Amino acid sequence: MSKFNNNKIIPRYSVIAIVMSLIALAVLGKTIYTMTAKRSYWMEVASLQKKDSVKVKPTRGNILSCDGQLMASSLPEFKVYMDFNALKEAGNDTAFVDSIAYISKGLNNIFPEKSASEFKKHLMEGFHKMSKHWPIWDERIDYNTFKEIQSLPIFHLSKFKSGFHWDEFNARRRPFGSLAQRTVGDMFGAKDTARCGLELSYDSILRGTDGIIHRRKVRNKFLNITDTPPIDGADIVTTIDVSMQDLAERALIDELKEVNGNVGVAIVMEVATGDVKAIVNMDKCEDGEYREVKNHAVSDLLEPGSVFKTASIMTILDDGLVDTTYTVETGGGVWNMYGRDMKDHNWRRGGYGTLTLPWTLKYSSNVGVSRIIDLHYHKNPEKFVEGIYRLGLATDFHIPIAGYSPAKIRMPHKNSHGQYDNWNATALPWMSIGYETQVPPISTLTFYNAIANGGKMMKPRFVKQIIKNGEVVYNNPPQVIKEHIAKESTIKEITRILTEVVSEGLGKKAGSDKFLVAGKTGTAQMSKGALGYKAGGTNYLLSFAGFFPADKPRYSCIVCIQKTGLPASGGGMSGVVFHHIAEGIMAQDLKLNVQDARDKESILIPSAKTGNLLATDYVLNMLGFNVINGWGGAYPFGNPIWGTINQDGNKLIFKEEKINRVNLVPDVKGMGARDAVYLLEKHGIKTIVVGRGRVIEQSIAPNDKVQKGMKCTLRLG
């Protein structure tokens, strides 16, 4: 007999089963209710606890000069805010109100443009509104400024206790300012997208790949969980030489100011490789200052004028139709060609009379060159244009800069009746002297560079390598476009003629007494489209293209200046810029050992300027002087260490001094121009230097508050 009483147990199990079934039905009903009626509410709650597929921006790659100096780099910038709701929930709202005077004063020290009372009023407005995202400062700030704000009362607490929070941005900065700005390129800051130059052309390489994270709230804290890590962008190494770029820019701007030019272009190219070492594009802005606005060097399709005559003479020499002894009659400087007068620049003074072929280039005779070409190609202009094409002037170089356009040189074309439909009798003579064609400065320079390179035409190169994590992932070697643009004899003859253009002809101002220069001047009226050449004030394109040293060419260079009205001279204006660039580059290439400056007979201790002690220490040690508290000359290129130098007998004693805060004007008295300008501009102060030597006076007193747009004049003596 079973010890269990079924009559008692079964009813109990039935009750339990019914209760469990009811609970299950209740759970199921609640689940359905949650999934339907309360779905939107719980989805909103869930969104507060997690966030899926959040993109993480990678760090954009750097753009480097040919020797590894930063020309464009990504640096963090911040926009700072207050969450007053979080501040109140953390119980720190009273402390904030008590500290508001200190906070406002601290913000005023960091941002002198706004008074402490204005900061206090602004912050209290957000406090009363209990804003969750109240801007402390409307503009982006750099990392150092961000850390200064973060050190203020209340703000130094965690974001959950203080309400102080921020948005971080990858800001693009150019340590060398506007140098090669249009070539290096710009970014649309707010959109973080490239807008021009190498930044745009190599955007996919520089940008990298976005990462993906999701966020989860764990124990009242949000954690970022990485799904796919971001891949940072690669660095690109350009061919730009910063010192040459700076030299070319200063030389061009000085001349533009002197002649009141509208636009200026200067390009320096390395002969053997085609590397673009410097490229300057200057426009005169409404305020009278010159800035880089457009990359004229690669995009301006203009009639090149007399620099094109070199190609015309090369074509006829290469075709063997004449030699350098050929003579041509230019008359009194005016020659009627098919009903239209061709004039030389000295036609009012009686012209040049009879000229040999080389002298047509030396004197840049329009009549001489056009008559030589017309006499030999008039019945077959296609042959002349084919010769120009053979020289590479019409080649598309596929330059990786937005706005680039290859040269446009018209090829004669006959219709079905054997008549020219895009050509007339005057086209050939005017094309031969640089009209009827459109050639950007980069194409003209590449042609002259090929002459300097013995006839080998190199593709203009702007980027040498792509580097990722310190390793070269792509090499872009020099590329030969044409092995020979002309016969070797033609190259030798034209090189000799171009050298004589500078030594004996109109290009004398481009020359140097230290080395040989070869090149050609150009002065052309600029067409105004349908209005022609003479509507209103006449605009001129003044050019000089050439290479140096002419006997062993290392660099080629072209300088173009656009200006309105006379005087206008390619040799006298653009040639002067070429001269300064060439002599500056050759001077920089003189690598002298500082130890050669030692004077063993001297017992004098040299005077040393206040400023960067590391650089001074290096020079003094190389000269053999005893330096106390120095570094043995081991760190000439480290981060600057500022201080003063005192003399004690035959010893020099270094004393380090900390530079005052970034919001106060530094004391630069006693420093050289280089250190003084570096220090002031690092504080955001624009500098004007007058005189030479060391700083004896600065127009803004030391320890004054730095204000936006400040300018300080330094007097040296």
PDB file of C-alpha atoms in Angstrom, residues 9 25 48 52 75 231 315 334 386 412 454 504 555 592 594 631 636:
ATOM      1  CA  ILE A   9      -1.714  15.324  -3.156  1.00  0.00           C
ATOM      2  CA  LEU A  25       0.466  33.713 -18.821  1.00  0.00           C
ATOM      3  CA  LEU A  48      20.643  55.461 -23.546  1.00  0.00           C
ATOM      4  CA  ASP A  52      26.175  50.692 -31.927  1.00  0.00           C
ATOM      5  CA  LEU A  75      46.875  68.223 -34.147  1.00  0.00           C
ATOM      6  CA  ILE A 231      43.673  52.691 -39.502  1.00  0.00           C
ATOM      7  CA  THR A 315      62.502  73.348 -83.845  1.00  0.00           C
ATOM      8  CA  VAL A 334      58.410  96.855 -87.948  1.00  0.00           C
ATOM      9  CA  GLU A 386      54.851  68.824 -84.879  1.00  0.00           C
ATOM     10  CA  PRO A 412      46.746  73.051 -88.238  1.00  0.00           C
ATOM     11  CA  GLY A 454      70.854  67.372 -71.982  1.00  0.00           C
ATOM     12  CA  GLU A 504      75.223  89.636 -73.499  1.00  0.00           C
ATOM     13  CA  TYR A 555      68.301  73.707 -60.998  1.00  0.00           C
ATOM     14  CA  LEU A 592      80.838  74.871 -44.747  1.00  0.00           C
ATOM     15  CA  VAL A 594      81.626  75.573 -38.582  1.00  0.00           C
ATOM     16  CA  TRP A 631      75.531  70.222 -23.480  1.00  0.00           C
ATOM     17  CA  PRO A 636      71.951  71.631 -32.184  1.00  0.00           C
TER      18      PRO A 636
END
